[in-house]
Amino acid sequence: MSVITYVNFDGNTEQVIAFYSEALHASEVKKVKFKDIPQDPNYPLPENEQNMIMESSLEFAGGKIMMSDILPSMKKVTGELVKGNNILISIVMDDKQTLQNYFANLSVGGYVIMPLSEMPWSSCFGMLVDKFGVTWKFNSDADKFLDRVLSNQQ
């Protein structure tokens, strides 16, 4: 079983895929637009919505992010898309050089909340918000920290 981060965007998923693919050196990118699937003739989508991303996945460093656009015509059902701080993407890996590269690449056009640095819980930790409003957390050894604290509690 795997847990995958899934992020919805407001019509700009194509741009997000391009940016994340390059920033994270994606090993595989898959995307399907709404026009790529059979349409219900009783409820045809407007042309601008047909070119939006229905489903996509981006694989990198053994992880995966999935993304899609929220259709304007569906907002009556789904509600407006609200960028918030309730979802973030966390990259946990021991390879600090790759972690630093991802951090530098994803910070372009966004802003750094906490630069990569050594913390009591991690030898390399940082946070940023990318240019699409998505929060990213970077941690070189989160599992070691959790294991150490839990073993001290026993």
PDB file of C-alpha atoms in Angstrom:
ATOM      1  CA  MET A   1       0.000   0.000   0.000  1.00  0.00           C
ATOM      2  CA  SER A   2       1.149   3.534  -0.647  1.00  0.00           C
ATOM      3  CA  VAL A   3      -0.121   6.924   0.375  1.00  0.00           C
ATOM      4  CA  ILE A   4       0.012   9.550  -2.354  1.00  0.00           C
ATOM      5  CA  THR A   5      -0.284  13.304  -2.084  1.00  0.00           C
ATOM      6  CA  TYR A   6      -3.101  14.540  -4.335  1.00  0.00           C
ATOM      7  CA  VAL A   7      -3.366  18.239  -5.115  1.00  0.00           C
ATOM      8  CA  ASN A   8      -6.148  20.050  -6.983  1.00  0.00           C
ATOM      9  CA  PHE A   9      -5.500  23.237  -8.913  1.00  0.00           C
ATOM     10  CA  ASP A  10      -7.642  25.951 -10.474  1.00  0.00           C
ATOM     11  CA  GLY A  11      -6.986  25.381 -14.184  1.00  0.00           C
ATOM     12  CA  ASN A  12      -3.182  25.556 -14.136  1.00  0.00           C
ATOM     13  CA  THR A  13      -2.257  21.911 -13.514  1.00  0.00           C
ATOM     14  CA  GLU A  14      -0.477  21.718 -16.874  1.00  0.00           C
ATOM     15  CA  GLN A  15       1.935  24.458 -15.707  1.00  0.00           C
ATOM     16  CA  VAL A  16       2.351  22.791 -12.314  1.00  0.00           C
ATOM     17  CA  ILE A  17       3.233  19.461 -13.967  1.00  0.00           C
ATOM     18  CA  ALA A  18       5.860  21.147 -16.152  1.00  0.00           C
ATOM     19  CA  PHE A  19       7.438  22.961 -13.190  1.00  0.00           C
ATOM     20  CA  TYR A  20       7.412  19.985 -10.792  1.00  0.00           C
ATOM     21  CA  SER A  21       8.684  17.606 -13.504  1.00  0.00           C
ATOM     22  CA  GLU A  22      11.739  19.749 -14.051  1.00  0.00           C
ATOM     23  CA  ALA A  23      12.302  20.775 -10.420  1.00  0.00           C
ATOM     24  CA  LEU A  24      12.100  17.193  -9.136  1.00  0.00           C
ATOM     25  CA  HIS A  25      13.710  15.455 -12.128  1.00  0.00           C
ATOM     26  CA  ALA A  26      10.616  13.301 -12.615  1.00  0.00           C
ATOM     27  CA  SER A  27      11.229   9.779 -13.811  1.00  0.00           C
ATOM     28  CA  GLU A  28       7.711   9.418 -15.210  1.00  0.00           C
ATOM     29  CA  VAL A  29       4.867  11.825 -15.940  1.00  0.00           C
ATOM     30  CA  LYS A  30       1.361  10.763 -16.925  1.00  0.00           C
ATOM     31  CA  LYS A  31      -1.530  13.088 -17.676  1.00  0.00           C
ATOM     32  CA  VAL A  32      -5.018  12.772 -19.082  1.00  0.00           C
ATOM     33  CA  LYS A  33      -7.117  15.733 -20.160  1.00  0.00           C
ATOM     34  CA  PHE A  34     -10.889  15.731 -19.937  1.00  0.00           C
ATOM     35  CA  LYS A  35     -11.078  15.615 -23.743  1.00  0.00           C
ATOM     36  CA  ASP A  36      -9.180  12.302 -23.670  1.00  0.00           C
ATOM     37  CA  ILE A  37     -12.153  10.451 -22.166  1.00  0.00           C
ATOM     38  CA  PRO A  38     -15.621   9.889 -23.670  1.00  0.00           C
ATOM     39  CA  GLN A  39     -17.944  12.839 -23.083  1.00  0.00           C
ATOM     40  CA  ASP A  40     -21.580  12.614 -22.076  1.00  0.00           C
ATOM     41  CA  PRO A  41     -23.450  14.091 -25.067  1.00  0.00           C
ATOM     42  CA  ASN A  42     -26.152  15.375 -22.690  1.00  0.00           C
ATOM     43  CA  TYR A  43     -23.583  17.351 -20.679  1.00  0.00           C
ATOM     44  CA  PRO A  44     -20.801  18.423 -23.046  1.00  0.00           C
ATOM     45  CA  LEU A  45     -17.872  20.222 -21.478  1.00  0.00           C
ATOM     46  CA  PRO A  46     -16.938  23.656 -22.810  1.00  0.00           C
ATOM     47  CA  GLU A  47     -13.756  23.606 -24.901  1.00  0.00           C
ATOM     48  CA  ASN A  48     -11.665  25.374 -22.246  1.00  0.00           C
ATOM     49  CA  GLU A  49     -12.570  22.653 -19.726  1.00  0.00           C
ATOM     50  CA  GLN A  50     -11.827  19.835 -22.160  1.00  0.00           C
ATOM     51  CA  ASN A  51      -8.175  20.915 -22.191  1.00  0.00           C
ATOM     52  CA  MET A  52      -7.865  20.845 -18.396  1.00  0.00           C
ATOM     53  CA  ILE A  53      -6.128  17.990 -16.582  1.00  0.00           C
ATOM     54  CA  MET A  54      -8.512  15.304 -15.347  1.00  0.00           C
ATOM     55  CA  GLU A  55      -5.835  13.119 -13.753  1.00  0.00           C
ATOM     56  CA  SER A  56      -2.064  13.143 -13.635  1.00  0.00           C
ATOM     57  CA  SER A  57       0.810  11.562 -11.785  1.00  0.00           C
ATOM     58  CA  LEU A  58       4.416  12.544 -11.432  1.00  0.00           C
ATOM     59  CA  GLU A  59       6.977  10.068 -10.112  1.00  0.00           C
ATOM     60  CA  PHE A  60      10.340  11.032  -8.634  1.00  0.00           C
ATOM     61  CA  ALA A  61      12.809   9.561  -6.133  1.00  0.00           C
ATOM     62  CA  GLY A  62      10.492   6.629  -5.413  1.00  0.00           C
ATOM     63  CA  GLY A  63       7.540   8.921  -4.625  1.00  0.00           C
ATOM     64  CA  LYS A  64       4.477  10.093  -6.482  1.00  0.00           C
ATOM     65  CA  ILE A  65       2.284  13.194  -6.586  1.00  0.00           C
ATOM     66  CA  MET A  66      -1.105  13.164  -8.293  1.00  0.00           C
ATOM     67  CA  MET A  67      -2.836  16.327  -9.513  1.00  0.00           C
ATOM     68  CA  SER A  68      -5.903  17.542 -11.360  1.00  0.00           C
ATOM     69  CA  ASP A  69      -7.846  20.672 -12.237  1.00  0.00           C
ATOM     70  CA  ILE A  70     -11.150  21.567 -10.632  1.00  0.00           C
ATOM     71  CA  LEU A  71     -13.518  22.369 -13.506  1.00  0.00           C
ATOM     72  CA  PRO A  72     -15.286  25.720 -13.305  1.00  0.00           C
ATOM     73  CA  SER A  73     -18.554  23.931 -14.153  1.00  0.00           C
ATOM     74  CA  MET A  74     -18.076  21.626 -11.146  1.00  0.00           C
ATOM     75  CA  LYS A  75     -17.500  24.360  -8.577  1.00  0.00           C
ATOM     76  CA  LYS A  76     -21.212  24.424  -7.774  1.00  0.00           C
ATOM     77  CA  VAL A  77     -20.716  20.909  -6.427  1.00  0.00           C
ATOM     78  CA  THR A  78     -17.128  21.015  -5.152  1.00  0.00           C
ATOM     79  CA  GLY A  79     -17.064  24.621  -3.988  1.00  0.00           C
ATOM     80  CA  GLU A  80     -14.347  27.116  -4.858  1.00  0.00           C
ATOM     81  CA  LEU A  81     -10.766  25.956  -4.603  1.00  0.00           C
ATOM     82  CA  VAL A  82      -9.134  27.507  -1.541  1.00  0.00           C
ATOM     83  CA  LYS A  83      -5.375  27.488  -1.145  1.00  0.00           C
ATOM     84  CA  GLY A  84      -4.621  26.701   2.441  1.00  0.00           C
ATOM     85  CA  ASN A  85      -2.077  25.352   4.803  1.00  0.00           C
ATOM     86  CA  ASN A  86      -3.882  22.077   5.456  1.00  0.00           C
ATOM     87  CA  ILE A  87      -2.012  20.101   2.794  1.00  0.00           C
ATOM     88  CA  LEU A  88       1.707  19.911   2.264  1.00  0.00           C
ATOM     89  CA  ILE A  89       4.077  17.612   0.459  1.00  0.00           C
ATOM     90  CA  SER A  90       6.828  16.121   2.599  1.00  0.00           C
ATOM     91  CA  ILE A  91      10.017  14.766   1.045  1.00  0.00           C
ATOM     92  CA  VAL A  92      11.981  12.512   3.386  1.00  0.00           C
ATOM     93  CA  MET A  93      15.284  11.171   2.053  1.00  0.00           C
ATOM     94  CA  ASP A  94      18.811  10.584   3.292  1.00  0.00           C
ATOM     95  CA  ASP A  95      20.462  11.960   0.128  1.00  0.00           C
ATOM     96  CA  LYS A  96      21.074  15.532   1.285  1.00  0.00           C
ATOM     97  CA  GLN A  97      22.421  16.718  -2.071  1.00  0.00           C
ATOM     98  CA  THR A  98      19.214  15.670  -3.850  1.00  0.00           C
ATOM     99  CA  LEU A  99      17.167  17.212  -1.038  1.00  0.00           C
ATOM    100  CA  GLN A 100      19.084  20.492  -1.474  1.00  0.00           C
ATOM    101  CA  ASN A 101      18.550  20.399  -5.243  1.00  0.00           C
ATOM    102  CA  TYR A 102      14.793  19.832  -4.873  1.00  0.00           C
ATOM    103  CA  PHE A 103      14.611  22.651  -2.312  1.00  0.00           C
ATOM    104  CA  ALA A 104      16.460  25.084  -4.572  1.00  0.00           C
ATOM    105  CA  ASN A 105      14.401  24.121  -7.636  1.00  0.00           C
ATOM    106  CA  LEU A 106      11.011  24.334  -5.913  1.00  0.00           C
ATOM    107  CA  SER A 107      11.765  27.644  -4.201  1.00  0.00           C
ATOM    108  CA  VAL A 108      12.052  29.435  -7.583  1.00  0.00           C
ATOM    109  CA  GLY A 109       9.180  31.924  -7.723  1.00  0.00           C
ATOM    110  CA  GLY A 110       7.964  30.958  -4.245  1.00  0.00           C
ATOM    111  CA  TYR A 111       9.263  31.764  -0.782  1.00  0.00           C
ATOM    112  CA  VAL A 112      11.263  29.978   1.877  1.00  0.00           C
ATOM    113  CA  ILE A 113       9.582  29.525   5.257  1.00  0.00           C
ATOM    114  CA  MET A 114      12.610  27.874   6.834  1.00  0.00           C
ATOM    115  CA  PRO A 115      15.911  27.413   4.980  1.00  0.00           C
ATOM    116  CA  LEU A 116      17.505  23.970   4.971  1.00  0.00           C
ATOM    117  CA  SER A 117      19.505  23.625   8.171  1.00  0.00           C
ATOM    118  CA  GLU A 118      20.354  21.243  10.979  1.00  0.00           C
ATOM    119  CA  MET A 119      17.692  20.938  13.657  1.00  0.00           C
ATOM    120  CA  PRO A 120      17.415  18.812  16.824  1.00  0.00           C
ATOM    121  CA  TRP A 121      15.078  16.467  14.920  1.00  0.00           C
ATOM    122  CA  SER A 122      16.889  16.434  11.568  1.00  0.00           C
ATOM    123  CA  SER A 123      20.342  16.934  10.127  1.00  0.00           C
ATOM    124  CA  CYS A 124      18.721  18.719   7.148  1.00  0.00           C
ATOM    125  CA  PHE A 125      15.254  20.267   7.507  1.00  0.00           C
ATOM    126  CA  GLY A 126      13.479  23.080   5.673  1.00  0.00           C
ATOM    127  CA  MET A 127      10.122  24.348   4.433  1.00  0.00           C
ATOM    128  CA  LEU A 128       8.975  26.461   1.506  1.00  0.00           C
ATOM    129  CA  VAL A 129       5.883  27.519  -0.407  1.00  0.00           C
ATOM    130  CA  ASP A 130       6.240  27.113  -4.160  1.00  0.00           C
ATOM    131  CA  LYS A 131       4.982  29.551  -6.783  1.00  0.00           C
ATOM    132  CA  PHE A 132       1.672  27.646  -6.962  1.00  0.00           C
ATOM    133  CA  GLY A 133       0.949  28.096  -3.233  1.00  0.00           C
ATOM    134  CA  VAL A 134       1.817  24.506  -2.230  1.00  0.00           C
ATOM    135  CA  THR A 135       3.778  24.031   0.999  1.00  0.00           C
ATOM    136  CA  TRP A 136       6.715  21.599   0.930  1.00  0.00           C
ATOM    137  CA  LYS A 137       8.578  20.107   3.908  1.00  0.00           C
ATOM    138  CA  PHE A 138      12.068  18.597   3.506  1.00  0.00           C
ATOM    139  CA  ASN A 139      13.575  16.227   6.057  1.00  0.00           C
ATOM    140  CA  SER A 140      16.689  14.107   5.707  1.00  0.00           C
ATOM    141  CA  ASP A 141      16.033  11.705   8.567  1.00  0.00           C
ATOM    142  CA  ALA A 142      12.523  11.964   9.988  1.00  0.00           C
ATOM    143  CA  ASP A 143      12.249   8.216  10.609  1.00  0.00           C
ATOM    144  CA  LYS A 144      15.448   8.140  12.689  1.00  0.00           C
ATOM    145  CA  PHE A 145      14.122  10.978  14.858  1.00  0.00           C
ATOM    146  CA  LEU A 146      10.772   9.256  15.406  1.00  0.00           C
ATOM    147  CA  ASP A 147      12.443   5.944  16.239  1.00  0.00           C
ATOM    148  CA  ARG A 148      14.854   7.622  18.684  1.00  0.00           C
ATOM    149  CA  VAL A 149      12.109   9.491  20.554  1.00  0.00           C
ATOM    150  CA  LEU A 150       9.818   6.458  20.666  1.00  0.00           C
ATOM    151  CA  SER A 151      12.587   4.158  21.933  1.00  0.00           C
ATOM    152  CA  ASN A 152      13.350   6.642  24.739  1.00  0.00           C
ATOM    153  CA  GLN A 153       9.710   6.512  25.855  1.00  0.00           C
ATOM    154  CA  GLN A 154       9.813   2.769  26.474  1.00  0.00           C
TER     155      GLN A 154
END
